[in-house]
């Protein structure tokens, strides 16, 4: 996200450790969704939420794998950098547009309480926003910058888009849509929190009630931040701050790297394990398998020749 390649102590190790854990977490998230889908997805709202979560997970998983595919661009095979840049550009944008779909769905639920979304309409809108919009942006950017030529569309030093100056460079075809989506998602979070306050503030009659409201707000922020990509707002500060301004710029860079390289892990925690229905479905599924295995072993032991004699 920085304007130019940066070199901070342990930044590279932190990045690769975070991406490695995120890739494992995102893959595990997809496995969990496959295992519990039929048990959890029984309403339109649940279908919307889990469909969006699966698509965010898939896009981030491919983007992170593409990032790790070229850890040292100079050592990568020839002509490998361009497809990786295009893949990262598209997949990261697609992930953010799917986050926007989740944000719009939450806004609709909060504002239009008694107006139900039609399944086909919402999924059609999500597919258009999630894949068509980022595809158009990537294609237009690719064509605009000399048909994806090196030094114009991408840098062979980073296998990523180029920052030339303010409002100049292919990187802005990534920054503009991402920051617009992040600000929309932040607005959604504010609306959700305000509704929580509005519905509970009148009922607050003691210090314990106020504490409970505060806990609800903290929980909402914790659950929504990874799946809405709110931590990417730190990237705006990375672009704005001078790296020589110590220690503030370094703190922002480390924070941005930590939260966004570990984003897949946070999505696993907040998107899968935080939902009680998912936890119950997993416990039930593995509990049944353990019970069946125990019964099978018991029946085998009872019918074995040694027992019969």
CSV table of C-alpha atoms in Angstrom, one decimal:
chain,number,residue,atom,x,y,z
A,1,UNK,CA,0.0,0.0,0.0
A,2,UNK,CA,3.0,2.3,0.4
A,3,UNK,CA,4.0,4.7,-2.4
A,4,UNK,CA,7.4,3.0,-2.7
A,5,UNK,CA,8.9,-0.3,-1.3
A,6,UNK,CA,9.7,0.1,2.4
A,7,UNK,CA,12.2,-1.6,4.6
A,8,UNK,CA,11.3,-1.9,8.2
A,9,UNK,CA,12.7,-4.4,10.8
A,10,UNK,CA,10.7,-7.7,10.7
A,11,UNK,CA,8.1,-6.2,8.4
A,12,UNK,CA,8.7,-8.9,5.8
A,13,UNK,CA,8.6,-11.8,8.4
A,14,UNK,CA,5.4,-10.3,9.8
A,15,UNK,CA,3.8,-10.1,6.3
A,16,UNK,CA,4.6,-13.7,5.3
A,17,UNK,CA,3.7,-15.1,8.7
A,18,UNK,CA,0.3,-13.3,8.6
A,19,UNK,CA,-0.4,-14.3,5.0
A,20,UNK,CA,0.5,-17.9,5.7
A,21,UNK,CA,-1.8,-18.1,8.7
A,22,UNK,CA,-4.5,-16.2,6.7
A,23,UNK,CA,-4.3,-18.7,3.8
A,24,UNK,CA,-4.7,-21.6,6.2
A,25,UNK,CA,-7.6,-19.8,8.0
A,26,UNK,CA,-9.4,-19.0,4.8
A,27,UNK,CA,-9.1,-22.5,3.5
A,28,UNK,CA,-10.4,-23.8,6.8
A,29,UNK,CA,-13.3,-21.3,6.6
A,30,UNK,CA,-14.3,-22.7,3.2
A,31,UNK,CA,-14.2,-26.2,4.6
A,32,UNK,CA,-16.3,-25.2,7.6
A,33,UNK,CA,-18.9,-23.5,5.3
A,34,UNK,CA,-19.1,-26.7,3.2
A,35,UNK,CA,-19.6,-28.8,6.3
A,36,UNK,CA,-22.3,-26.7,8.0
A,37,UNK,CA,-24.0,-25.1,5.0
A,38,UNK,CA,-27.2,-27.3,5.0
A,39,UNK,CA,-27.5,-27.0,8.8
A,40,UNK,CA,-27.0,-23.2,9.0
A,41,UNK,CA,-28.4,-21.8,5.8
A,42,UNK,CA,-32.1,-22.1,6.3
A,43,UNK,CA,-33.3,-18.5,5.7
A,44,UNK,CA,-32.7,-15.9,3.0
A,45,UNK,CA,-30.7,-13.7,5.4
A,46,UNK,CA,-28.4,-16.6,6.4
A,47,UNK,CA,-28.1,-17.5,2.7
A,48,UNK,CA,-27.1,-13.9,1.8
A,49,UNK,CA,-24.6,-13.7,4.6
A,50,UNK,CA,-22.8,-17.0,4.0
A,51,UNK,CA,-22.8,-16.6,0.2
A,52,UNK,CA,-21.0,-13.2,0.6
A,53,UNK,CA,-18.7,-14.7,3.2
A,54,UNK,CA,-17.7,-17.6,0.9
A,55,UNK,CA,-17.0,-15.2,-2.0
A,56,UNK,CA,-14.9,-12.8,0.2
A,57,UNK,CA,-13.0,-15.8,1.5
A,58,UNK,CA,-12.3,-17.2,-2.0
A,59,UNK,CA,-11.2,-13.8,-3.4
A,60,UNK,CA,-8.8,-13.1,-0.5
A,61,UNK,CA,-7.5,-16.7,-0.6
A,62,UNK,CA,-6.5,-16.3,-4.3
A,63,UNK,CA,-5.1,-12.8,-3.7
A,64,UNK,CA,-2.9,-13.9,-0.8
A,65,UNK,CA,-1.7,-17.0,-2.7
A,66,UNK,CA,-0.8,-14.7,-5.7
A,67,UNK,CA,1.1,-12.4,-3.3
A,68,UNK,CA,3.1,-15.3,-1.9
A,69,UNK,CA,3.7,-16.7,-5.4
A,70,UNK,CA,6.2,-14.0,-6.0
A,71,UNK,CA,8.0,-13.2,-2.7
A,72,UNK,CA,11.1,-12.2,-4.7
A,73,UNK,CA,10.0,-10.7,-8.1
A,74,UNK,CA,13.5,-10.7,-9.5
A,75,UNK,CA,13.8,-14.4,-8.9
A,76,UNK,CA,10.4,-15.3,-10.4
A,77,UNK,CA,10.1,-16.8,-13.9
A,78,UNK,CA,10.0,-14.4,-16.9
A,79,UNK,CA,6.6,-12.9,-17.7
A,80,UNK,CA,5.3,-14.2,-14.3
A,81,UNK,CA,4.9,-10.8,-12.7
A,82,UNK,CA,2.2,-9.4,-15.0
A,83,UNK,CA,-0.4,-12.2,-14.5
A,84,UNK,CA,0.3,-12.1,-10.7
A,85,UNK,CA,-0.3,-8.3,-10.7
A,86,UNK,CA,-3.5,-8.7,-12.7
A,87,UNK,CA,-4.7,-11.5,-10.4
A,88,UNK,CA,-4.0,-9.5,-7.2
A,89,UNK,CA,-5.6,-6.4,-8.7
A,90,UNK,CA,-8.8,-8.3,-9.6
A,91,UNK,CA,-9.1,-10.5,-6.5
A,92,UNK,CA,-8.5,-7.8,-4.0
A,93,UNK,CA,-11.0,-5.5,-5.7
A,94,UNK,CA,-13.5,-8.4,-5.9
A,95,UNK,CA,-13.0,-9.1,-2.2
A,96,UNK,CA,-13.8,-5.4,-1.4
A,97,UNK,CA,-16.8,-5.3,-3.7
A,98,UNK,CA,-18.2,-8.4,-1.9
A,99,UNK,CA,-17.5,-6.6,1.4
A,100,UNK,CA,-19.6,-3.8,-0.1
A,101,UNK,CA,-22.4,-6.3,-0.8
A,102,UNK,CA,-22.3,-7.4,2.9
A,103,UNK,CA,-22.4,-3.8,3.9
A,104,UNK,CA,-25.4,-2.9,1.7
A,105,UNK,CA,-27.2,-6.0,3.0
A,106,UNK,CA,-26.7,-4.9,6.6
A,107,UNK,CA,-27.9,-1.4,5.8
A,108,UNK,CA,-31.0,-2.8,4.2
A,109,UNK,CA,-31.8,-4.9,7.3
A,110,UNK,CA,-31.2,-2.1,9.7
A,111,UNK,CA,-33.0,0.7,7.8
A,112,UNK,CA,-35.8,-1.2,6.0
A,113,UNK,CA,-36.7,-3.6,8.7
A,114,UNK,CA,-40.0,-4.7,7.3
A,115,UNK,CA,-39.0,-4.8,3.6
A,116,UNK,CA,-37.5,-8.2,2.7
A,117,UNK,CA,-34.8,-8.5,0.0
A,118,UNK,CA,-35.7,-10.7,-2.9
A,119,UNK,CA,-33.2,-13.5,-3.2
A,120,UNK,CA,-32.6,-13.3,-6.9
A,121,UNK,CA,-32.4,-9.5,-6.9
A,122,UNK,CA,-29.8,-9.4,-4.1
A,123,UNK,CA,-27.7,-12.3,-5.5
A,124,UNK,CA,-27.8,-10.8,-9.0
A,125,UNK,CA,-26.6,-7.4,-7.6
A,126,UNK,CA,-23.9,-9.1,-5.6
A,127,UNK,CA,-22.6,-11.0,-8.6
A,128,UNK,CA,-22.6,-7.8,-10.7
A,129,UNK,CA,-20.8,-5.8,-7.9
A,130,UNK,CA,-18.6,-8.6,-6.8
A,131,UNK,CA,-17.1,-9.7,-10.2
A,132,UNK,CA,-18.3,-7.6,-13.1
A,133,UNK,CA,-17.3,-4.2,-11.5
A,134,UNK,CA,-13.7,-5.3,-10.6
A,135,UNK,CA,-13.3,-7.0,-13.9
A,136,UNK,CA,-14.2,-3.8,-15.8
A,137,UNK,CA,-11.9,-1.7,-13.6
A,138,UNK,CA,-9.0,-4.1,-14.2
A,139,UNK,CA,-9.6,-4.3,-18.0
A,140,UNK,CA,-9.9,-0.5,-18.4
A,141,UNK,CA,-6.8,0.1,-16.2
A,142,UNK,CA,-4.8,-2.6,-18.2
A,143,UNK,CA,-5.7,-1.0,-21.5
A,144,UNK,CA,-5.2,2.6,-20.3
A,145,UNK,CA,-1.6,1.9,-19.1
A,146,UNK,CA,-0.1,0.7,-22.4
A,147,UNK,CA,-1.9,-2.6,-22.4
A,148,UNK,CA,-0.3,-3.7,-19.1
A,149,UNK,CA,3.3,-2.9,-20.0
A,150,UNK,CA,6.0,-3.0,-17.5
A,151,UNK,CA,6.8,0.3,-15.9
A,152,UNK,CA,3.4,1.7,-16.8
A,153,UNK,CA,0.8,-0.7,-15.4
A,154,UNK,CA,3.0,-2.7,-13.0
A,155,UNK,CA,6.5,-2.7,-11.5
A,156,UNK,CA,8.7,-5.8,-11.9
A,157,UNK,CA,10.3,-4.9,-8.5
A,158,UNK,CA,7.2,-5.5,-6.6
A,159,UNK,CA,4.8,-7.3,-9.0
A,160,UNK,CA,2.2,-4.7,-8.1
A,161,UNK,CA,0.7,-1.5,-9.5
A,162,UNK,CA,2.7,1.7,-9.8
A,163,UNK,CA,2.5,4.9,-7.8
A,164,UNK,CA,3.9,7.9,-9.7
A,165,UNK,CA,2.5,10.9,-7.9
A,166,UNK,CA,-0.8,12.2,-6.4
A,167,UNK,CA,-3.6,11.0,-8.7
A,168,UNK,CA,-1.0,9.6,-11.1
A,169,UNK,CA,-0.2,5.9,-11.6
A,170,UNK,CA,-2.1,2.6,-12.0
A,171,UNK,CA,-2.3,2.1,-8.2
A,172,UNK,CA,-5.1,4.7,-8.1
A,173,UNK,CA,-7.3,2.2,-10.0
A,174,UNK,CA,-7.1,0.2,-6.8
A,175,UNK,CA,-7.0,2.9,-4.2
A,176,UNK,CA,-10.1,4.9,-5.3
A,177,UNK,CA,-12.6,2.0,-5.3
A,178,UNK,CA,-11.1,0.4,-2.1
A,179,UNK,CA,-11.2,3.6,-0.1
A,180,UNK,CA,-14.7,4.5,-1.3
A,181,UNK,CA,-15.9,1.0,-0.3
A,182,UNK,CA,-14.2,1.3,3.1
A,183,UNK,CA,-15.8,4.6,3.8
A,184,UNK,CA,-19.2,3.2,2.9
A,185,UNK,CA,-18.6,0.3,5.1
A,186,UNK,CA,-17.6,2.6,8.0
A,187,UNK,CA,-20.9,4.5,7.5
A,188,UNK,CA,-22.7,1.1,7.7
A,189,UNK,CA,-20.9,0.3,11.0
A,190,UNK,CA,-21.9,3.7,12.4
A,191,UNK,CA,-25.5,3.2,11.4
A,192,UNK,CA,-25.6,-0.3,13.0
A,193,UNK,CA,-24.0,1.0,16.2
A,194,UNK,CA,-26.5,4.0,16.3
A,195,UNK,CA,-29.4,1.5,16.0
A,196,UNK,CA,-28.0,-0.5,18.8
A,197,UNK,CA,-27.8,2.6,20.9
A,198,UNK,CA,-31.2,3.8,19.9
A,199,UNK,CA,-32.9,0.5,20.8
A,200,UNK,CA,-31.2,0.1,24.1
A,201,UNK,CA,-30.5,3.6,25.4
A,202,UNK,CA,-34.1,4.1,26.6
A,203,UNK,CA,-33.9,0.9,28.5
A,204,UNK,CA,-30.7,1.7,30.3
A,205,UNK,CA,-31.6,2.1,34.0
A,206,UNK,CA,-28.3,1.2,35.7
A,207,UNK,CA,-24.6,1.1,35.4
A,208,UNK,CA,-24.8,-2.6,34.5
A,209,UNK,CA,-27.2,-1.8,31.6
A,210,UNK,CA,-24.8,0.8,30.3
A,211,UNK,CA,-21.9,-1.6,30.5
A,212,UNK,CA,-23.9,-4.2,28.6
A,213,UNK,CA,-24.6,-1.6,25.8
A,214,UNK,CA,-20.9,-0.8,25.7
A,215,UNK,CA,-20.1,-4.5,25.3
A,216,UNK,CA,-22.6,-4.8,22.5
A,217,UNK,CA,-20.9,-2.0,20.6
A,218,UNK,CA,-17.4,-3.4,21.1
A,219,UNK,CA,-18.7,-6.8,20.0
A,220,UNK,CA,-20.3,-5.3,16.9
A,221,UNK,CA,-17.1,-3.4,15.9
A,222,UNK,CA,-15.0,-6.6,16.5
A,223,UNK,CA,-17.3,-8.8,14.4
A,224,UNK,CA,-17.7,-6.3,11.5
A,225,UNK,CA,-14.3,-4.8,11.1
A,226,UNK,CA,-12.5,-7.8,9.4
A,227,UNK,CA,-15.3,-8.8,7.0
A,228,UNK,CA,-16.0,-5.1,6.0
A,229,UNK,CA,-12.3,-4.4,5.5
A,230,UNK,CA,-12.3,-1.4,7.9
A,231,UNK,CA,-8.6,-1.9,8.9
A,232,UNK,CA,-7.6,-1.0,5.3
A,233,UNK,CA,-8.3,2.7,6.2
A,234,UNK,CA,-4.8,2.5,7.8
A,235,UNK,CA,-3.5,2.3,4.2
A,236,UNK,CA,-4.7,5.8,3.7
A,237,UNK,CA,-2.5,6.9,6.5
A,238,UNK,CA,0.4,4.9,5.1
A,239,UNK,CA,0.1,6.9,1.9
A,240,UNK,CA,-0.2,10.2,3.7
A,241,UNK,CA,2.6,9.8,6.3
A,242,UNK,CA,6.2,10.4,5.7
A,243,UNK,CA,8.1,7.3,6.6
A,244,UNK,CA,10.9,9.4,8.2
A,245,UNK,CA,8.4,10.8,10.7
A,246,UNK,CA,9.3,8.6,13.7
A,247,UNK,CA,7.7,6.8,15.4
A,248,UNK,CA,4.2,7.5,14.1
A,249,UNK,CA,4.7,6.4,10.5
A,250,UNK,CA,6.4,3.1,11.6
A,251,UNK,CA,3.5,2.4,14.0
A,252,UNK,CA,1.0,2.9,11.3
A,253,UNK,CA,2.9,0.7,8.8
A,254,UNK,CA,3.2,-2.1,11.3
A,255,UNK,CA,-0.4,-1.8,12.3
A,256,UNK,CA,-1.5,-1.9,8.6
A,257,UNK,CA,0.7,-4.9,7.9
A,258,UNK,CA,-0.5,-6.8,11.0
A,259,UNK,CA,-4.2,-6.3,10.6
A,260,UNK,CA,-4.4,-6.9,6.9
A,261,UNK,CA,-1.9,-9.7,6.6
A,262,UNK,CA,-3.8,-11.5,9.4
A,263,UNK,CA,-7.2,-10.5,7.9
A,264,UNK,CA,-8.0,-14.1,6.9
A,265,UNK,CA,-7.4,-15.4,10.4
A,266,UNK,CA,-9.7,-12.6,11.8
A,267,UNK,CA,-12.4,-13.5,9.2
A,268,UNK,CA,-12.2,-17.2,10.4
A,269,UNK,CA,-12.8,-16.0,14.0
A,270,UNK,CA,-15.5,-13.4,13.3
A,271,UNK,CA,-17.2,-14.9,10.3
A,272,UNK,CA,-17.3,-18.6,11.3
A,273,UNK,CA,-16.5,-19.3,14.9
A,274,UNK,CA,-18.4,-16.3,16.3
A,275,UNK,CA,-21.7,-17.6,15.0
A,276,UNK,CA,-23.4,-19.9,17.5
A,277,UNK,CA,-25.2,-21.9,14.7
A,278,UNK,CA,-21.9,-22.7,13.0
A,279,UNK,CA,-20.4,-23.8,16.3
A,280,UNK,CA,-23.4,-25.9,17.1
A,281,UNK,CA,-23.5,-27.5,13.7
A,282,UNK,CA,-19.8,-28.4,13.9
A,283,UNK,CA,-20.2,-29.9,17.4
A,284,UNK,CA,-23.2,-31.9,16.2
A,285,UNK,CA,-21.5,-33.1,13.1
A,286,UNK,CA,-18.3,-34.2,14.8
A,287,UNK,CA,-20.3,-35.5,17.8
A,288,UNK,CA,-22.3,-37.7,15.5
A,289,UNK,CA,-19.2,-39.0,13.8
A,290,UNK,CA,-17.5,-39.7,17.1
A,291,UNK,CA,-20.7,-41.5,18.4
A,292,UNK,CA,-20.9,-43.6,15.2
A,293,UNK,CA,-17.2,-44.5,15.4
A,294,UNK,CA,-17.7,-45.5,19.1
A,295,UNK,CA,-20.7,-47.6,18.3
A,296,UNK,CA,-18.9,-49.3,15.4
A,297,UNK,CA,-15.9,-50.1,17.6
A,298,UNK,CA,-18.3,-51.4,20.3
A,299,UNK,CA,-20.2,-53.7,17.9
A,300,UNK,CA,-16.9,-54.9,16.4
A,301,UNK,CA,-15.7,-55.8,19.9
A,302,UNK,CA,-18.9,-57.6,20.8
A,303,UNK,CA,-18.9,-59.8,17.6
A,304,UNK,CA,-15.2,-60.6,17.6
A,305,UNK,CA,-14.2,-64.3,17.8
A,306,UNK,CA,-12.5,-63.9,21.1
A,307,UNK,CA,-15.7,-62.5,22.7
A,308,UNK,CA,-17.8,-65.3,21.3
A,309,UNK,CA,-15.6,-67.9,22.8
